[in-house]
CSV table of C-alpha atoms in Angstrom, one decimal:
chain,number,residue,atom,x,y,z
I,5,MET,CA,50.0,46.2,114.6
I,6,ILE,CA,53.6,45.9,115.8
I,7,ILE,CA,54.7,48.0,113.0
I,8,SER,CA,52.8,50.7,111.1
I,9,PRO,CA,50.8,49.8,108.0
I,10,ARG,CA,53.0,52.3,106.1
I,11,LEU,CA,56.1,50.5,107.2
I,12,TRP,CA,54.6,47.1,106.5
I,13,ARG,CA,53.7,48.3,103.0
I,14,ARG,CA,57.2,49.5,102.3
I,15,LEU,CA,59.2,46.5,103.7
I,16,PHE,CA,56.8,43.5,103.5
I,17,LYS,CA,54.2,43.8,101.0
I,18,PRO,CA,56.6,43.9,98.0
I,19,ARG,CA,58.2,40.7,99.5
I,20,PHE,CA,55.0,38.8,100.0
I,21,ALA,CA,53.8,39.8,96.5
I,22,GLU,CA,57.0,38.4,94.9
I,23,LEU,CA,56.9,35.2,96.9
I,24,TRP,CA,53.2,34.5,96.1
I,25,GLN,CA,53.6,35.4,92.4
I,26,GLU,CA,56.5,32.9,92.3
I,27,LEU,CA,54.5,30.2,94.2
I,28,LYS,CA,51.5,30.7,91.7
I,29,SER,CA,53.9,30.7,88.7
I,30,LEU,CA,55.2,27.3,89.8
I,31,ASN,CA,51.7,25.9,90.6
I,32,PRO,CA,48.6,28.0,89.7
I,33,GLU,CA,46.6,25.6,91.9
I,34,VAL,CA,48.4,26.7,95.1
I,35,MET,CA,46.0,28.7,97.5
I,36,ILE,CA,47.5,31.4,99.4
I,37,LEU,CA,46.3,31.1,103.0
I,38,TYR,CA,47.7,33.7,105.4
I,39,HIS,CA,47.7,33.4,109.3
I,40,SER,CA,48.4,36.6,111.4
I,41,ASP,CA,47.3,37.0,114.9
I,42,GLY,CA,46.1,40.4,116.1
I,43,ALA,CA,44.5,43.5,114.7
I,44,VAL,CA,45.8,43.3,111.1
I,45,ALA,CA,42.7,44.8,109.4
I,46,PRO,CA,44.6,47.9,108.2
I,47,ILE,CA,46.6,45.7,105.7
I,48,LEU,CA,43.9,43.1,104.8
I,49,GLU,CA,43.0,44.8,101.7
I,50,ASP,CA,46.8,45.0,100.7
I,51,LEU,CA,47.1,41.3,101.4
I,52,ALA,CA,44.1,40.5,99.1
I,53,GLU,CA,45.6,42.8,96.5
I,54,ILE,CA,48.7,40.8,96.3
I,55,GLY,CA,47.2,37.4,96.2
I,56,MET,CA,46.0,36.3,99.7
I,57,GLN,CA,42.9,34.0,99.2
I,58,VAL,CA,42.1,33.0,102.7
I,59,PHE,CA,42.6,35.0,105.8
I,60,ASN,CA,43.1,33.1,109.1
I,61,PRO,CA,42.2,33.7,111.9
I,62,VAL,CA,39.2,35.9,112.1
I,63,GLN,CA,39.6,36.7,115.8
I,64,PRO,CA,36.6,37.7,118.0
I,65,ASN,CA,37.0,41.0,120.0
I,66,VAL,CA,40.0,42.1,117.9
I,67,PRO,CA,39.7,45.7,116.3
I,68,GLY,CA,38.7,45.3,112.6
I,69,HIS,CA,37.6,41.8,112.8
I,70,ASP,CA,33.8,42.4,112.9
I,71,PRO,CA,32.4,39.7,110.8
I,72,GLN,CA,29.9,41.9,108.9
I,73,THR,CA,32.5,44.5,108.0
I,74,LEU,CA,34.9,41.9,106.9
I,75,LYS,CA,32.3,40.2,104.7
I,76,ASP,CA,31.1,43.6,103.3
I,77,THR,CA,34.5,44.9,102.4
I,78,LEU,CA,36.5,41.7,101.5
I,79,GLY,CA,33.9,39.0,101.1
I,80,LYS,CA,34.2,39.1,97.3
I,81,LYS,CA,37.9,38.9,97.3
I,82,ILE,CA,39.0,36.4,100.0
I,83,ALA,CA,37.6,33.7,102.1
I,84,PHE,CA,37.6,33.7,105.9
I,85,TRP,CA,38.6,31.0,108.5
I,86,GLY,CA,37.9,31.1,112.2
I,87,ALA,CA,35.7,33.6,114.0
I,88,ILE,CA,34.5,31.3,116.8
I,89,ASP,CA,35.8,32.6,120.2
I,90,GLN,CA,37.9,29.8,121.8
I,91,GLN,CA,39.0,32.1,124.9
I,92,GLU,CA,35.5,32.8,126.4
I,93,LEU,CA,32.7,31.2,124.4
I,94,LEU,CA,33.9,27.6,124.0
I,95,PRO,CA,35.2,27.2,127.5
I,96,HIS,CA,32.5,29.2,129.4
I,97,GLY,CA,29.5,29.5,127.1
I,98,THR,CA,26.3,27.4,127.1
I,99,SER,CA,25.5,25.1,124.3
I,100,ASP,CA,22.7,27.6,123.2
I,101,GLN,CA,25.3,30.4,123.1
I,102,ILE,CA,27.6,28.4,121.2
I,103,GLU,CA,24.9,27.4,118.8
I,104,ARG,CA,23.7,31.1,118.3
I,105,ASP,CA,27.3,32.2,117.7
I,106,VAL,CA,28.1,29.5,115.2
I,107,ALA,CA,24.8,30.1,113.3
I,108,GLU,CA,25.4,33.9,113.2
I,109,LYS,CA,29.0,33.6,112.1
I,110,ILE,CA,27.9,31.2,109.2
I,111,ARG,CA,25.1,33.3,108.3
I,112,ILE,CA,27.3,36.6,108.1
I,113,LEU,CA,30.6,35.1,106.8
I,114,GLY,CA,29.1,32.1,104.8
I,115,LYS,CA,26.6,34.3,102.7
I,116,GLY,CA,27.6,33.6,99.2
I,117,GLY,CA,30.3,31.2,100.2
I,118,GLY,CA,33.8,31.8,101.4
I,119,TYR,CA,33.8,30.8,105.0
I,120,MET,CA,35.5,28.0,106.9
I,121,VAL,CA,33.8,27.8,110.3
I,122,ALA,CA,36.4,27.1,113.1
I,123,PRO,CA,37.6,28.4,116.4
I,124,ALA,CA,39.8,31.4,115.9
I,125,HIS,CA,42.7,29.3,117.3
I,126,ILE,CA,43.1,25.9,119.0
I,127,ILE,CA,40.3,24.8,121.3
I,128,GLN,CA,42.0,25.5,124.8
I,129,ALA,CA,42.4,22.7,127.4
I,130,ASP,CA,39.7,24.5,129.7
I,131,THR,CA,37.0,23.7,127.2
I,132,SER,CA,34.8,20.8,128.2
I,133,MET,CA,33.9,17.9,125.9
I,134,GLU,CA,30.4,19.0,126.1
I,135,ASN,CA,31.2,22.3,124.6
I,136,VAL,CA,33.3,20.7,121.9
I,137,GLU,CA,30.3,18.6,121.1
I,138,ALA,CA,28.0,21.5,121.2
I,139,PHE,CA,30.3,23.4,118.6
I,140,ILE,CA,30.5,20.3,116.3
I,141,ALA,CA,26.7,19.8,116.6
I,142,ALA,CA,26.1,23.5,115.8
I,143,VAL,CA,28.4,23.3,112.6
I,144,LYS,CA,26.6,20.3,111.5
I,145,LYS,CA,23.2,22.0,112.0
I,146,HIS,CA,24.1,25.4,110.5
I,147,GLY,CA,27.2,24.5,108.4
I,148,VAL,CA,25.5,24.0,105.2
I,149,TYR,CA,24.8,27.3,103.5
I,150,GLY,CA,23.7,28.3,100.0
I,151,PHE,CA,26.2,29.7,97.4
Protein backbone atom coordinates (compact mmCIF):
# COMPACT_ATOMS: atom_id res chain seq x y z
CA MET A 1 0.00 0.00 0.00
CA ILE A 2 1.13 3.54 -0.66
CA ILE A 3 0.11 4.53 2.87
CA SER A 4 0.00 2.34 5.94
CA PRO A 5 -3.23 0.56 6.87
CA ARG A 6 -3.15 2.48 10.16
CA LEU A 7 -3.07 5.82 8.35
CA TRP A 8 -5.74 4.65 5.87
CA ARG A 9 -7.99 3.69 8.79
CA ARG A 10 -7.52 7.09 10.40
CA LEU A 11 -7.88 9.28 7.30
CA PHE A 12 -9.95 7.41 4.71
CA LYS A 13 -12.06 4.76 6.42
CA PRO A 14 -14.36 7.26 8.21
CA ARG A 15 -14.88 9.23 5.00
CA PHE A 16 -15.69 6.16 2.92
CA ALA A 17 -18.06 4.95 5.66
CA GLU A 18 -19.87 8.30 5.72
CA LEU A 19 -20.13 8.49 1.92
CA TRP A 20 -21.38 4.93 1.54
CA GLN A 21 -23.90 5.31 4.38
CA GLU A 22 -25.23 8.46 2.73
CA LEU A 23 -25.54 6.71 -0.64
CA LYS A 24 -27.38 3.78 0.98
CA SER A 25 -29.70 6.16 2.85
CA LEU A 26 -30.64 7.83 -0.45
CA ASN A 27 -31.11 4.52 -2.25
CA PRO A 28 -30.83 1.23 -0.33
CA GLU A 29 -30.56 -0.61 -3.66
CA VAL A 30 -27.19 1.01 -4.48
CA MET A 31 -24.40 -1.53 -4.52
CA ILE A 32 -21.00 -0.48 -3.26
CA LEU A 33 -18.42 -1.75 -5.72
CA TYR A 34 -14.88 -0.75 -4.87
CA HIS A 35 -11.93 -0.70 -7.27
CA SER A 36 -8.39 -0.49 -6.00
CA ASP A 37 -5.27 -1.69 -7.73
CA GLY A 38 -2.46 -3.34 -5.85
CA ALA A 39 -1.97 -5.09 -2.55
CA VAL A 40 -4.86 -3.70 -0.50
CA ALA A 41 -5.58 -6.95 1.34
CA PRO A 42 -4.69 -5.38 4.71
CA ILE A 43 -7.79 -3.16 4.49
CA LEU A 44 -10.30 -5.45 2.74
CA GLU A 45 -11.90 -6.45 6.04
CA ASP A 46 -12.26 -2.74 6.90
CA LEU A 47 -13.85 -2.02 3.53
CA ALA A 48 -16.33 -4.87 4.01
CA GLU A 49 -17.09 -3.63 7.51
CA ILE A 50 -18.10 -0.18 6.26
CA GLY A 51 -20.24 -1.38 3.37
CA MET A 52 -18.19 -2.53 0.38
CA GLN A 53 -20.17 -5.29 -1.34
CA VAL A 54 -17.99 -6.09 -4.37
CA PHE A 55 -14.20 -5.94 -4.58
CA ASN A 56 -12.54 -5.27 -7.93
CA PRO A 57 -10.08 -6.39 -9.05
CA VAL A 58 -8.86 -9.61 -7.58
CA GLN A 59 -5.38 -9.45 -9.09
CA PRO A 60 -3.29 -12.58 -9.71
CA ASN A 61 0.22 -12.49 -8.27
CA VAL A 62 -0.54 -9.65 -5.85
CA PRO A 63 0.16 -10.26 -2.15
CA GLY A 64 -3.07 -11.01 -0.30
CA HIS A 65 -5.06 -11.89 -3.42
CA ASP A 66 -4.90 -15.66 -3.18
CA PRO A 67 -8.38 -16.75 -4.30
CA GLN A 68 -8.84 -19.43 -1.64
CA THR A 69 -7.73 -17.15 1.17
CA LEU A 70 -9.99 -14.33 -0.04
CA LYS A 71 -12.97 -16.68 -0.32
CA ASP A 72 -12.31 -18.24 3.08
CA THR A 73 -11.88 -14.94 4.91
CA LEU A 74 -14.31 -12.62 3.11
CA GLY A 75 -16.52 -14.79 0.91
CA LYS A 76 -19.54 -14.54 3.21
CA LYS A 77 -19.27 -10.73 3.33
CA ILE A 78 -18.39 -9.56 -0.19
CA ALA A 79 -18.37 -10.62 -3.83
CA PHE A 80 -15.28 -10.76 -6.00
CA TRP A 81 -14.69 -9.48 -9.52
CA GLY A 82 -11.66 -10.36 -11.64
CA ALA A 83 -8.90 -12.88 -10.88
CA ILE A 84 -8.06 -13.87 -14.46
CA ASP A 85 -4.53 -12.79 -15.34
CA GLN A 86 -4.54 -10.39 -18.28
CA GLN A 87 -0.77 -9.74 -18.20
CA GLU A 88 0.67 -13.21 -18.76
CA LEU A 89 -2.05 -15.85 -19.05
CA LEU A 90 -4.39 -14.24 -21.57
CA PRO A 91 -1.70 -12.93 -23.95
CA HIS A 92 0.72 -15.88 -23.68
CA GLY A 93 -1.22 -18.88 -22.34
CA THR A 94 -2.63 -21.77 -24.29
CA SER A 95 -6.37 -22.34 -24.56
CA ASP A 96 -5.98 -25.29 -22.15
CA GLN A 97 -4.16 -23.11 -19.60
CA ILE A 98 -6.83 -20.44 -19.90
CA GLU A 99 -9.62 -22.98 -19.44
CA ARG A 100 -7.94 -24.54 -16.39
CA ASP A 101 -7.42 -21.14 -14.77
CA VAL A 102 -10.97 -19.97 -15.43
CA ALA A 103 -12.39 -23.26 -14.11
CA GLU A 104 -10.24 -23.05 -10.97
CA LYS A 105 -11.17 -19.44 -10.22
CA ILE A 106 -14.88 -20.20 -10.69
CA ARG A 107 -14.59 -23.30 -8.50
CA ILE A 108 -12.89 -21.38 -5.69
CA LEU A 109 -14.37 -17.88 -5.82
CA GLY A 110 -17.75 -18.97 -7.15
CA LYS A 111 -18.46 -21.57 -4.50
CA GLY A 112 -21.74 -20.55 -2.93
CA GLY A 113 -22.03 -17.51 -5.20
CA GLY A 114 -20.37 -14.12 -5.13
CA TYR A 115 -18.00 -14.17 -8.10
CA MET A 116 -17.95 -12.24 -11.37
CA VAL A 117 -15.43 -13.97 -13.59
CA ALA A 118 -13.40 -11.43 -15.54
CA PRO A 119 -9.87 -10.43 -16.33
CA ALA A 120 -8.33 -8.51 -13.45
CA HIS A 121 -8.18 -5.47 -15.77
CA ILE A 122 -8.83 -4.81 -19.43
CA ILE A 123 -7.70 -7.39 -21.94
CA GLN A 124 -4.38 -6.12 -23.27
CA ALA A 125 -3.70 -5.38 -26.95
CA ASP A 126 -1.18 -8.24 -27.14
CA THR A 127 -3.89 -10.84 -26.45
CA SER A 128 -4.82 -12.79 -29.56
CA MET A 129 -8.42 -13.14 -30.66
CA GLU A 130 -8.00 -16.91 -30.23
CA ASN A 131 -7.18 -16.42 -26.54
CA VAL A 132 -10.09 -14.02 -26.06
CA GLU A 133 -12.34 -16.66 -27.59
CA ALA A 134 -10.75 -19.34 -25.38
CA PHE A 135 -11.52 -17.20 -22.33
CA ILE A 136 -15.14 -16.68 -23.41
CA ALA A 137 -15.57 -20.40 -24.16
CA ALA A 138 -14.14 -21.33 -20.74
CA VAL A 139 -16.50 -18.92 -18.99
CA LYS A 140 -19.46 -20.36 -20.89
CA LYS A 141 -18.38 -23.91 -20.09
CA HIS A 142 -17.59 -23.41 -16.38
CA GLY A 143 -19.44 -20.19 -15.60
CA VAL A 144 -22.64 -21.66 -14.23
CA TYR A 145 -22.10 -22.62 -10.65
CA GLY A 146 -24.35 -23.76 -7.89
CA PHE A 147 -25.55 -21.53 -5.10
